JSON list of C-alpha atoms in Angstrom, two decimals:
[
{"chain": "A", "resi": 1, "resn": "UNK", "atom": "CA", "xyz": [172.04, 123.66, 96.17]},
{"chain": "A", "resi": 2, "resn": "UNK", "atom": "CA", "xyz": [170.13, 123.79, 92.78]},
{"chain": "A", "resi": 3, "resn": "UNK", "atom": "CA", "xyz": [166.77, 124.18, 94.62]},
{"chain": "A", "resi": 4, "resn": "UNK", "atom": "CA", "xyz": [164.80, 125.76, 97.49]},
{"chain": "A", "resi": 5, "resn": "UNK", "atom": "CA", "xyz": [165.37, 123.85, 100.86]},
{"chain": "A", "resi": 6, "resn": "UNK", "atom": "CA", "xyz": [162.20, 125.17, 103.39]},
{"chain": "A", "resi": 7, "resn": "UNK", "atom": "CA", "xyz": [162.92, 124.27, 106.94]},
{"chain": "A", "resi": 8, "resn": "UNK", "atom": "CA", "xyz": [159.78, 123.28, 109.65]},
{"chain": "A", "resi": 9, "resn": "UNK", "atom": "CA", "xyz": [160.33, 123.07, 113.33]},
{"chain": "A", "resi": 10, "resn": "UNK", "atom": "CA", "xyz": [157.80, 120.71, 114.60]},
{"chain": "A", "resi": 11, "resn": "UNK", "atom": "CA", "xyz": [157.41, 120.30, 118.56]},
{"chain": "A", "resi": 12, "resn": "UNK", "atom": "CA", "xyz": [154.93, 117.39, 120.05]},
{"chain": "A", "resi": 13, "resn": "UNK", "atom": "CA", "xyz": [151.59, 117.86, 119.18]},
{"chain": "A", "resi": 14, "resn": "UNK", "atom": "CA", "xyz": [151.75, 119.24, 115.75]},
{"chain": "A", "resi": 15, "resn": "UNK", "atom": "CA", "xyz": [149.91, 118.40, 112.74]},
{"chain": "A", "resi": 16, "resn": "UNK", "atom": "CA", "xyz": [150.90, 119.00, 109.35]},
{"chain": "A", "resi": 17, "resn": "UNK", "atom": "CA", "xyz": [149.59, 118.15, 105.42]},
{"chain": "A", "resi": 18, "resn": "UNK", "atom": "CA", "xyz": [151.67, 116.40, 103.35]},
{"chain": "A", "resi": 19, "resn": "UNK", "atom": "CA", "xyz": [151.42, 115.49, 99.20]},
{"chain": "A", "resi": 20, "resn": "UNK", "atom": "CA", "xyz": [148.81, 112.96, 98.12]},
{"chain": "A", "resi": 21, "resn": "UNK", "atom": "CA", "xyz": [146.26, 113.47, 100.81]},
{"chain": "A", "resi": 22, "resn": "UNK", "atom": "CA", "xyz": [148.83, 112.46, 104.26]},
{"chain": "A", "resi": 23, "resn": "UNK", "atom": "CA", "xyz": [148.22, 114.18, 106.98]},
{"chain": "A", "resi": 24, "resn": "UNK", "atom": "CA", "xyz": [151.17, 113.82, 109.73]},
{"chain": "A", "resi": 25, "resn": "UNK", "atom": "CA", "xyz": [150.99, 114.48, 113.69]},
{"chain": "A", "resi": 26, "resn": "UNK", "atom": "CA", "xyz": [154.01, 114.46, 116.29]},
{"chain": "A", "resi": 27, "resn": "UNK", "atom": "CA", "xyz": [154.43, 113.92, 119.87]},
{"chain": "A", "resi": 28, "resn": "UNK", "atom": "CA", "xyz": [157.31, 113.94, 121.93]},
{"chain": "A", "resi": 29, "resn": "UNK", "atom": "CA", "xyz": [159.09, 111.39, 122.88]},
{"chain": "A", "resi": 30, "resn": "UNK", "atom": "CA", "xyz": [162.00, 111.21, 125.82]},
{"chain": "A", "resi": 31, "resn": "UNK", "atom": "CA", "xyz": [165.61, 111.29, 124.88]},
{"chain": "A", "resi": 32, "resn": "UNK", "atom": "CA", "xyz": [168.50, 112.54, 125.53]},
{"chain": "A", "resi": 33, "resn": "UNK", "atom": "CA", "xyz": [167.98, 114.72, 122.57]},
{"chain": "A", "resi": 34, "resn": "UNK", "atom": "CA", "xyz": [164.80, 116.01, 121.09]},
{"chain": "A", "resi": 35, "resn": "UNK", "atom": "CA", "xyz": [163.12, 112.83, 119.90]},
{"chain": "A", "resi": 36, "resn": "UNK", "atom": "CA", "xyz": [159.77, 112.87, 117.95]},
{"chain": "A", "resi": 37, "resn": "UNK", "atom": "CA", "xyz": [156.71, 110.05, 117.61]},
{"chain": "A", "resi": 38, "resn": "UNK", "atom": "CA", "xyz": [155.65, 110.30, 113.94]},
{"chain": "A", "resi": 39, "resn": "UNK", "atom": "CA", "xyz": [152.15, 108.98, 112.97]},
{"chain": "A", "resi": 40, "resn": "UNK", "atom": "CA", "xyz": [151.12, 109.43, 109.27]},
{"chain": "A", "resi": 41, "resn": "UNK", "atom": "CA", "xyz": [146.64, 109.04, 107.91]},
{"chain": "A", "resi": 42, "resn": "UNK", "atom": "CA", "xyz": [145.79, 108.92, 104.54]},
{"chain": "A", "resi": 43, "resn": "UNK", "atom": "CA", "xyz": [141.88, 109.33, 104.83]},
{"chain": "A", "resi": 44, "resn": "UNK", "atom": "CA", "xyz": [139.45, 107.12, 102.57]},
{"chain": "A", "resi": 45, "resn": "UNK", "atom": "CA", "xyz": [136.89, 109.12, 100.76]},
{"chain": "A", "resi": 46, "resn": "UNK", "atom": "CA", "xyz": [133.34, 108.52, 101.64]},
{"chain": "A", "resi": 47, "resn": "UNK", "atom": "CA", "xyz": [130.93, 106.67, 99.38]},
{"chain": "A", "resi": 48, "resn": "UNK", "atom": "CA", "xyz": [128.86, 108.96, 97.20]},
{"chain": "A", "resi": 49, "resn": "UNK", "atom": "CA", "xyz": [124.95, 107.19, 97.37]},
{"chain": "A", "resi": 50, "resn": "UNK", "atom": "CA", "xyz": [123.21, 108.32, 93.69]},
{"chain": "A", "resi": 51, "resn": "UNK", "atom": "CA", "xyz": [120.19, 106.79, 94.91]},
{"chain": "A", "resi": 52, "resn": "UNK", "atom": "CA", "xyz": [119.87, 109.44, 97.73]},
{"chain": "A", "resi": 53, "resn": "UNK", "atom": "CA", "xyz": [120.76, 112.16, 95.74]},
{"chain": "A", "resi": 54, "resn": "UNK", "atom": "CA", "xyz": [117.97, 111.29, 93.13]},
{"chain": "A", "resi": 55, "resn": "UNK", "atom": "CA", "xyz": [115.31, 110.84, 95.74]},
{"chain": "A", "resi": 56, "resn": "UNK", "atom": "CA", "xyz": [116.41, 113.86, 97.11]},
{"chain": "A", "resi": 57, "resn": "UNK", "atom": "CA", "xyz": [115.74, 115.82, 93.95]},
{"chain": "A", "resi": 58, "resn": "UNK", "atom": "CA", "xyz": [119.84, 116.76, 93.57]},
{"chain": "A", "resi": 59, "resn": "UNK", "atom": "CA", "xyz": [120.72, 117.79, 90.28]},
{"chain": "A", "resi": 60, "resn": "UNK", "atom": "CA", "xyz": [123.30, 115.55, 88.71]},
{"chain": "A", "resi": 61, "resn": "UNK", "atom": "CA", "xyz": [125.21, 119.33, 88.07]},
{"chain": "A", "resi": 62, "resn": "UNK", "atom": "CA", "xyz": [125.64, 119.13, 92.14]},
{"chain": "A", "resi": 63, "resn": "UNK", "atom": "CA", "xyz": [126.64, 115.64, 92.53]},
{"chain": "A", "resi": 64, "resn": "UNK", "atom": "CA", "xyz": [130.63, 116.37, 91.90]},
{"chain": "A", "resi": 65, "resn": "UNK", "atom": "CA", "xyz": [130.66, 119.19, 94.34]},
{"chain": "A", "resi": 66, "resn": "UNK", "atom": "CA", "xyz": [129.00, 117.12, 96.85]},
{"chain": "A", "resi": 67, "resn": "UNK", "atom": "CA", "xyz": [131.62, 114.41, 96.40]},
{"chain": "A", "resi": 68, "resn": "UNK", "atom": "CA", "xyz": [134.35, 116.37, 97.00]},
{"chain": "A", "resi": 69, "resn": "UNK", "atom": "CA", "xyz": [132.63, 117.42, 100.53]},
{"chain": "A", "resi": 70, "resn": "UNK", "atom": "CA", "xyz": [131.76, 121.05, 99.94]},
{"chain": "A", "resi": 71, "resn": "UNK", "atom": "CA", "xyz": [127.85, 122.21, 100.32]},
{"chain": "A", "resi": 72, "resn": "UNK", "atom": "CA", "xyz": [126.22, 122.60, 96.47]},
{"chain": "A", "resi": 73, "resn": "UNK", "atom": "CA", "xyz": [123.84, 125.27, 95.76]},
{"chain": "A", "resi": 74, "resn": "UNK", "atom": "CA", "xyz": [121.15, 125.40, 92.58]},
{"chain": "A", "resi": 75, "resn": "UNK", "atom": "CA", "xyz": [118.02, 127.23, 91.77]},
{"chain": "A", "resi": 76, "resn": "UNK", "atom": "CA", "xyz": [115.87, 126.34, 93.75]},
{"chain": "A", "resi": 77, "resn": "UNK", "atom": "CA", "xyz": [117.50, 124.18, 96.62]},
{"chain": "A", "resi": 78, "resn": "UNK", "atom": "CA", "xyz": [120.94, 123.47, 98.51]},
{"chain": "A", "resi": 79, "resn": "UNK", "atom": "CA", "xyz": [122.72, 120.19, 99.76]},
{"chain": "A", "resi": 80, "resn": "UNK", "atom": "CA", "xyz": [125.21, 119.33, 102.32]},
{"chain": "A", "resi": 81, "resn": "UNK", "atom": "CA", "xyz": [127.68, 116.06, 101.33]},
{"chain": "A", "resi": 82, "resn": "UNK", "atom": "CA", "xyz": [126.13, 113.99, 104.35]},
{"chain": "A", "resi": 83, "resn": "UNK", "atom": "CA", "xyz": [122.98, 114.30, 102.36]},
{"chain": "A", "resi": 84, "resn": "UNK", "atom": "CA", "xyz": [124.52, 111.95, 99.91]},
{"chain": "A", "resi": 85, "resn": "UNK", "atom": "CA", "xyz": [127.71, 110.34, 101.42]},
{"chain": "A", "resi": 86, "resn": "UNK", "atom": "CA", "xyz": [127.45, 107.21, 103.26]},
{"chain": "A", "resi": 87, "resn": "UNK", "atom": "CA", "xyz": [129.09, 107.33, 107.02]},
{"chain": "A", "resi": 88, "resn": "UNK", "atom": "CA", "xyz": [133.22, 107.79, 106.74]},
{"chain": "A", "resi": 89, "resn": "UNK", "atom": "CA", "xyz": [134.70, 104.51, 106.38]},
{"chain": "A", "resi": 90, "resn": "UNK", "atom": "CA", "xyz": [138.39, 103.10, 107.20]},
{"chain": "A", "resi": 91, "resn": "UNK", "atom": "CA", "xyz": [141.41, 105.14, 106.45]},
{"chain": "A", "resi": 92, "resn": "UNK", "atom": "CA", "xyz": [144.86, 104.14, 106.68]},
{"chain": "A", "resi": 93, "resn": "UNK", "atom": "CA", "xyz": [147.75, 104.76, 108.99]},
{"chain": "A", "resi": 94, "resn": "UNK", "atom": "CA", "xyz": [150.95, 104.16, 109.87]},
{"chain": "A", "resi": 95, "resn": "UNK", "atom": "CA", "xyz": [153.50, 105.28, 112.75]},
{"chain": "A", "resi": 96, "resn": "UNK", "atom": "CA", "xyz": [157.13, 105.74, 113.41]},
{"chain": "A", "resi": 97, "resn": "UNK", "atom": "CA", "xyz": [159.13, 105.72, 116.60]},
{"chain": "A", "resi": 98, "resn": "UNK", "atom": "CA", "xyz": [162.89, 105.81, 117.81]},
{"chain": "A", "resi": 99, "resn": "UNK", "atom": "CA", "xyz": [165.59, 106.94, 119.86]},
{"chain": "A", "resi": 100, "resn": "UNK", "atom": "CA", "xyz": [163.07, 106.94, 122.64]},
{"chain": "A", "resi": 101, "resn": "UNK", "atom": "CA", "xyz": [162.18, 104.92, 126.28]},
{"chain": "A", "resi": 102, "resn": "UNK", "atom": "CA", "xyz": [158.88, 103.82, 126.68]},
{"chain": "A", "resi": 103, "resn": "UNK", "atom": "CA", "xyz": [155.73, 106.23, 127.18]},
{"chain": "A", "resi": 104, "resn": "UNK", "atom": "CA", "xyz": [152.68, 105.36, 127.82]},
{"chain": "A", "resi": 105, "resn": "UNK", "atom": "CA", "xyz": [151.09, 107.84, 125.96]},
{"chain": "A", "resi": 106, "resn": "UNK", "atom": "CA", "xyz": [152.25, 106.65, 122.45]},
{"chain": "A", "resi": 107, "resn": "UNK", "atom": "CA", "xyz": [149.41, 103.96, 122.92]},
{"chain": "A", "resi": 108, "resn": "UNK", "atom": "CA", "xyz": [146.81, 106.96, 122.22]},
{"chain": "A", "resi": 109, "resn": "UNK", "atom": "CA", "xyz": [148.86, 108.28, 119.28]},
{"chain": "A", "resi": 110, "resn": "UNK", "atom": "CA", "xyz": [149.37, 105.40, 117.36]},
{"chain": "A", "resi": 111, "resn": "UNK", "atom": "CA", "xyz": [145.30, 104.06, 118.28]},
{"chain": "A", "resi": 112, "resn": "UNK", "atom": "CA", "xyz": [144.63, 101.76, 115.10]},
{"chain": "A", "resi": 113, "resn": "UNK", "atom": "CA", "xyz": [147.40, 102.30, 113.04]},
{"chain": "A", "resi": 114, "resn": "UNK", "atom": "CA", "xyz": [147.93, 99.43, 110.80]},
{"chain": "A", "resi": 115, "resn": "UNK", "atom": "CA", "xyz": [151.42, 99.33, 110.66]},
{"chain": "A", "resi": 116, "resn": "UNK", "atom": "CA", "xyz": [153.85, 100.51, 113.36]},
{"chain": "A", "resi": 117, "resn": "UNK", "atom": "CA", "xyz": [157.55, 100.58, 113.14]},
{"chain": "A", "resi": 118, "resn": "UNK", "atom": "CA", "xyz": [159.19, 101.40, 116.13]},
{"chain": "A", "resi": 119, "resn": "UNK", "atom": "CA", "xyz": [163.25, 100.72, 117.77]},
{"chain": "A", "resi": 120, "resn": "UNK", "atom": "CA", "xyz": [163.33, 97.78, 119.85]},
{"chain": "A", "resi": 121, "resn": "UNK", "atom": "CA", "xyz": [167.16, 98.80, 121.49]},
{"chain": "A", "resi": 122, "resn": "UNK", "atom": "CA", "xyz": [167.64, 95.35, 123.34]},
{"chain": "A", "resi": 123, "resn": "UNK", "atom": "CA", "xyz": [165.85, 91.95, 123.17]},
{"chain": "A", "resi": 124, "resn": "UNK", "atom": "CA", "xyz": [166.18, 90.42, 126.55]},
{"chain": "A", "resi": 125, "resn": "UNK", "atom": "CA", "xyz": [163.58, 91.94, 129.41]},
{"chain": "A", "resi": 126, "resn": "UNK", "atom": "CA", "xyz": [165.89, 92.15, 131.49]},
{"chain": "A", "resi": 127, "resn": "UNK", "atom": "CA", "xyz": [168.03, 94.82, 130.03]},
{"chain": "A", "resi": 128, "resn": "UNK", "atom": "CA", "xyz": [164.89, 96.78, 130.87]},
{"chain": "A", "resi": 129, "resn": "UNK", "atom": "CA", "xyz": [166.28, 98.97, 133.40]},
{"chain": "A", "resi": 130, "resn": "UNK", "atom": "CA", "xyz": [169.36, 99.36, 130.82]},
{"chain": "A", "resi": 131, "resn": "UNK", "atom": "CA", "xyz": [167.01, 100.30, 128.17]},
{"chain": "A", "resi": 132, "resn": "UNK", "atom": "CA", "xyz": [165.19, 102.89, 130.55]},
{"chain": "A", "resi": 133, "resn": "UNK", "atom": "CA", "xyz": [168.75, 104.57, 131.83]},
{"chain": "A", "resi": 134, "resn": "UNK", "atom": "CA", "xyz": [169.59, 105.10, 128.01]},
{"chain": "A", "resi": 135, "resn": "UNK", "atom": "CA", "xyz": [166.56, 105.92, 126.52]},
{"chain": "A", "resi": 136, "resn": "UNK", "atom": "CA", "xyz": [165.50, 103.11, 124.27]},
{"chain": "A", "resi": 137, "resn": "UNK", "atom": "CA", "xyz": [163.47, 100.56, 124.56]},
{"chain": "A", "resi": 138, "resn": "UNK", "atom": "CA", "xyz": [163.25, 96.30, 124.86]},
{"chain": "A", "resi": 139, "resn": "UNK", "atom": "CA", "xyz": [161.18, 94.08, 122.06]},
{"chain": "A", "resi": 140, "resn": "UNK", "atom": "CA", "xyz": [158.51, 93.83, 125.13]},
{"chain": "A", "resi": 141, "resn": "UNK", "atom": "CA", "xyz": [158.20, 97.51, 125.75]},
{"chain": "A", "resi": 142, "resn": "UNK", "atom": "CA", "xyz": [157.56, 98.09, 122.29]},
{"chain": "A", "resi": 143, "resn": "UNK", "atom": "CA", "xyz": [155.19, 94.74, 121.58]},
{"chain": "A", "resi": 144, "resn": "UNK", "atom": "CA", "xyz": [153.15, 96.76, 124.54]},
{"chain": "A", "resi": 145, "resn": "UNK", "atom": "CA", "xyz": [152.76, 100.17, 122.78]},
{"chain": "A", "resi": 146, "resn": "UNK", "atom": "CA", "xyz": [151.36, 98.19, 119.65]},
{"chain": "A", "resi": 147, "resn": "UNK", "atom": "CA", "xyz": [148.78, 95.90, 121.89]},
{"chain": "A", "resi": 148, "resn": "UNK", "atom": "CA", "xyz": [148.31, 98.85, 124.00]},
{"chain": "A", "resi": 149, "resn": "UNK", "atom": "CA", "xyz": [147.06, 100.81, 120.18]},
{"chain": "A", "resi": 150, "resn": "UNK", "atom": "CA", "xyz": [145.45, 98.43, 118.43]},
{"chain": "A", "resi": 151, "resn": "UNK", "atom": "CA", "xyz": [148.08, 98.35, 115.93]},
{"chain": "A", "resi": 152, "resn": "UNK", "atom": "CA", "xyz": [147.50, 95.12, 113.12]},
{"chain": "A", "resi": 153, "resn": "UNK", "atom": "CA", "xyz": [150.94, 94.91, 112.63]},
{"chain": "A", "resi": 154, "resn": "UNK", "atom": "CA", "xyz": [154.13, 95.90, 114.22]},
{"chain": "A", "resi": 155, "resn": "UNK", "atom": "CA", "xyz": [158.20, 95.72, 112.94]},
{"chain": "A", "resi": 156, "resn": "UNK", "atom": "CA", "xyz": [161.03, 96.58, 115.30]},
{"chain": "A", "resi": 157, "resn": "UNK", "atom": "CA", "xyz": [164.11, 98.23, 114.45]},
{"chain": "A", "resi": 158, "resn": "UNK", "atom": "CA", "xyz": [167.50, 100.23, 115.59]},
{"chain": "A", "resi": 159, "resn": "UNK", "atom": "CA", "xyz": [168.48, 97.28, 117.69]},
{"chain": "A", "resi": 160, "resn": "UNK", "atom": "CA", "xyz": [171.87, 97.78, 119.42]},
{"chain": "A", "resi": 161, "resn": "UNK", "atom": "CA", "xyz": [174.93, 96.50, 118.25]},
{"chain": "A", "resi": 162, "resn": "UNK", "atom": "CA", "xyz": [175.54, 94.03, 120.46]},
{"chain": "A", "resi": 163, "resn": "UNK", "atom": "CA", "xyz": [172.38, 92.17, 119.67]},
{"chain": "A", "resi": 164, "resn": "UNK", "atom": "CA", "xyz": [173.95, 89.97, 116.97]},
{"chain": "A", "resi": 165, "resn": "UNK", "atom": "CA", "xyz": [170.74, 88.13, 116.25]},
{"chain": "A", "resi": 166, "resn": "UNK", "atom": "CA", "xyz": [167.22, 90.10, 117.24]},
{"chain": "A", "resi": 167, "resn": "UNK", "atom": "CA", "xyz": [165.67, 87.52, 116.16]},
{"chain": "A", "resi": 168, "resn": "UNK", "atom": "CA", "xyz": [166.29, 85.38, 118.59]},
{"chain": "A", "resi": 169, "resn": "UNK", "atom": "CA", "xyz": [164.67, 87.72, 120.87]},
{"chain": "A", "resi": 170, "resn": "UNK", "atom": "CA", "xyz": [161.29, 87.93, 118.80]},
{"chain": "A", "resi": 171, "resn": "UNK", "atom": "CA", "xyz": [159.67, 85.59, 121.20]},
{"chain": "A", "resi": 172, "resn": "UNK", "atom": "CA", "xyz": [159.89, 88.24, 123.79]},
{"chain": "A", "resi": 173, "resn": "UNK", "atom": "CA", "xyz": [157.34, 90.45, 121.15]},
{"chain": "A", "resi": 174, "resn": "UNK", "atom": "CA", "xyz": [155.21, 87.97, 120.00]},
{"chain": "A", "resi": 175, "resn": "UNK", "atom": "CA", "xyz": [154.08, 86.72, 123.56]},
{"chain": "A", "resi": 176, "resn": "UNK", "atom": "CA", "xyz": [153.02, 90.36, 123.96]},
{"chain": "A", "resi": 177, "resn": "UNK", "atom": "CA", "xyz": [152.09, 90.95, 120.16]},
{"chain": "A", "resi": 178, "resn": "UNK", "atom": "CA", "xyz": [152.02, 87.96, 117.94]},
{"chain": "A", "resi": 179, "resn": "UNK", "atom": "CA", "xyz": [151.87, 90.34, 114.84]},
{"chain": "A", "resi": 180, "resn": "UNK", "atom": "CA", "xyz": [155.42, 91.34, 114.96]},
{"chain": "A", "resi": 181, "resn": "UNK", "atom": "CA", "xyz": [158.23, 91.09, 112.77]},
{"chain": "A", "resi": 182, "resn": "UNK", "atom": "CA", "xyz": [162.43, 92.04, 113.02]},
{"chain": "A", "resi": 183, "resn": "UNK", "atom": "CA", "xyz": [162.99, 94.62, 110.64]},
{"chain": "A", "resi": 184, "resn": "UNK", "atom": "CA", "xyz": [165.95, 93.66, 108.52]},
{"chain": "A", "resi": 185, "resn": "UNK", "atom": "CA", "xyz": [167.17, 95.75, 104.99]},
{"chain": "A", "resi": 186, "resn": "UNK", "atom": "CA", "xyz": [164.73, 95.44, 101.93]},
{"chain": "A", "resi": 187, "resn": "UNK", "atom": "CA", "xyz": [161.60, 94.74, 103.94]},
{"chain": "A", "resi": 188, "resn": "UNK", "atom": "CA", "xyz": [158.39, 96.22, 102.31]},
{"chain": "A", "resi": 189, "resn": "UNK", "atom": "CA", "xyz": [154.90, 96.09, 102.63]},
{"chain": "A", "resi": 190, "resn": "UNK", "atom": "CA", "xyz": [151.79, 97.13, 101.05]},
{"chain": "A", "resi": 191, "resn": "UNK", "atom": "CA", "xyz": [148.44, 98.46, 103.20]},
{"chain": "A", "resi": 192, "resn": "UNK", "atom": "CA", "xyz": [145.63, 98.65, 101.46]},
{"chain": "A", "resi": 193, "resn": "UNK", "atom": "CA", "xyz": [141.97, 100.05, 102.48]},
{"chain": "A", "resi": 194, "resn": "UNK", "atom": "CA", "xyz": [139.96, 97.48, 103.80]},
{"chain": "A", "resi": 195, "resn": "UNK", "atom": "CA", "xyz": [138.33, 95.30, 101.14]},
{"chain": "A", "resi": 196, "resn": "UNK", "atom": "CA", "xyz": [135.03, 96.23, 100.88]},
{"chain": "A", "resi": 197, "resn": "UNK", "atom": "CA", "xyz": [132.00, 94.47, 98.32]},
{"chain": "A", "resi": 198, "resn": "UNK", "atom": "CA", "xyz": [131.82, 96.87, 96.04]},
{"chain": "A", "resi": 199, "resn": "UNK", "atom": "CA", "xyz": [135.52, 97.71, 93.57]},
{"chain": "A", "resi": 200, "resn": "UNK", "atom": "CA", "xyz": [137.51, 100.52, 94.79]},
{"chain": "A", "resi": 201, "resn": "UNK", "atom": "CA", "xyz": [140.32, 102.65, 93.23]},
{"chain": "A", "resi": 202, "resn": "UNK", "atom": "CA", "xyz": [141.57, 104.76, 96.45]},
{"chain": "A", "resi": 203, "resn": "UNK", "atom": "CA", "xyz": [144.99, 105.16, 96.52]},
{"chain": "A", "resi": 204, "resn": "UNK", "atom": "CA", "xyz": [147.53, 102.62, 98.22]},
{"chain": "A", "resi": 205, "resn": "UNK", "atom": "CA", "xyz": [150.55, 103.59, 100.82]},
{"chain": "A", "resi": 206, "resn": "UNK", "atom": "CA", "xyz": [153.80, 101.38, 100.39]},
{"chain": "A", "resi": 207, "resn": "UNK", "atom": "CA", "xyz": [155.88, 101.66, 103.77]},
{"chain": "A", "resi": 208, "resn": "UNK", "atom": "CA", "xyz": [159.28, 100.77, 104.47]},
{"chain": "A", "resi": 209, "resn": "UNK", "atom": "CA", "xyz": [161.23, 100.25, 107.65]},
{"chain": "A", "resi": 210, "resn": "UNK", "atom": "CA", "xyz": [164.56, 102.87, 108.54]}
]
């Protein structure tokens, strides 16, 4: 290969960086293989408030340091950036799961995500114990995990091949989760930060379903 190729073993509870400010975390799931619960944060950087840092006596020299979060030092006084950032606001965050049965712990690591994409196996409830004895899941196990979180939005994927038409089954979701949508090739979205009164120009995270 004409470049480098740097393998990472990652087992459930890991945390890793990743380019333009993500930070990813794992946790297991169940399968008959190793199967991992992805969740990916892109943290929104906290209002800078000039009017605190001039009543405050903070040199304007200081301000950028302060900004980026580290303590600023001058002749004749020091700062910390909660002396001059407002309180953190809303990041954004998005989660990925598959080849997995259900777990009631992915409801803790996907807490608030605002988009989750997860498998949805088999449609019909009643292939639960079917779903369970192979590892996957049903549309209502998975509508569950995103209630269960908080999610805003939810998209199911991986459905079994026998399921001609998941969306037939959607019903089954949207009585648990009326956010949810059937994946299906060339869906995208856009998240954006929470609007907030005052313009913003924090970076955006386009997702896209397996």
């Amino acid at each position: 290969l004409p470049y480098e190729v740097r393998v990472h073993e990652w087992g459930g509870g890991a945390q890793f960086d990743l380019p333009a400010g993500l930070v990813g975390s794992v946790i297991e799931g169940q399968h008959g293989v190793t199967s991992l619960a992805y969740r990916l944060d892109l943290a929104r950087a906290r209002r800078f408030d000039p009017a605190r840092a001039e009543a405050s006596g903070i040199p304007r020299s200081a301000w950028t340091t302060l900004q980026r979060g580290e303590d600023a030092s001058w002749d004749g006084g020091t700062a910390t950036p909660d002396d001059v950032l407002e309180p953190p606001r809303r990041g954004l965050a998005m989660g990925y799961l598959t080849d997995t049965t259900y777990l009631p712990t992915f409801a803790d690591h996907f807490r608030g995500v605002d988009l989750l994409v997860t498998e949805g196996t088999y449609g019909d409830p009643g292939d639960a114990e079917k779903a369970k004895d192979h590892n996957h899941m049903t549309f209502t196990e998975a509508a569950t995990i995103a209630r269960d979180a908080g999610a805003r939005r939810l998209w199911l994927t991986h459905f079994s091949a026998r399921m001609d038409d998941p969306g037939r089954y959607l019903p089954h979701a949207t009585a648990v989760f009326p956010a949810t949508e059937v994946g299906h090739s060339g869906l995208t979205t856009r998240l954006d930060f929470d609007h907030e009164a005052e313009p913003s120009t924090d970076s955006v995270v386009t997702a896209r379903p397996s």
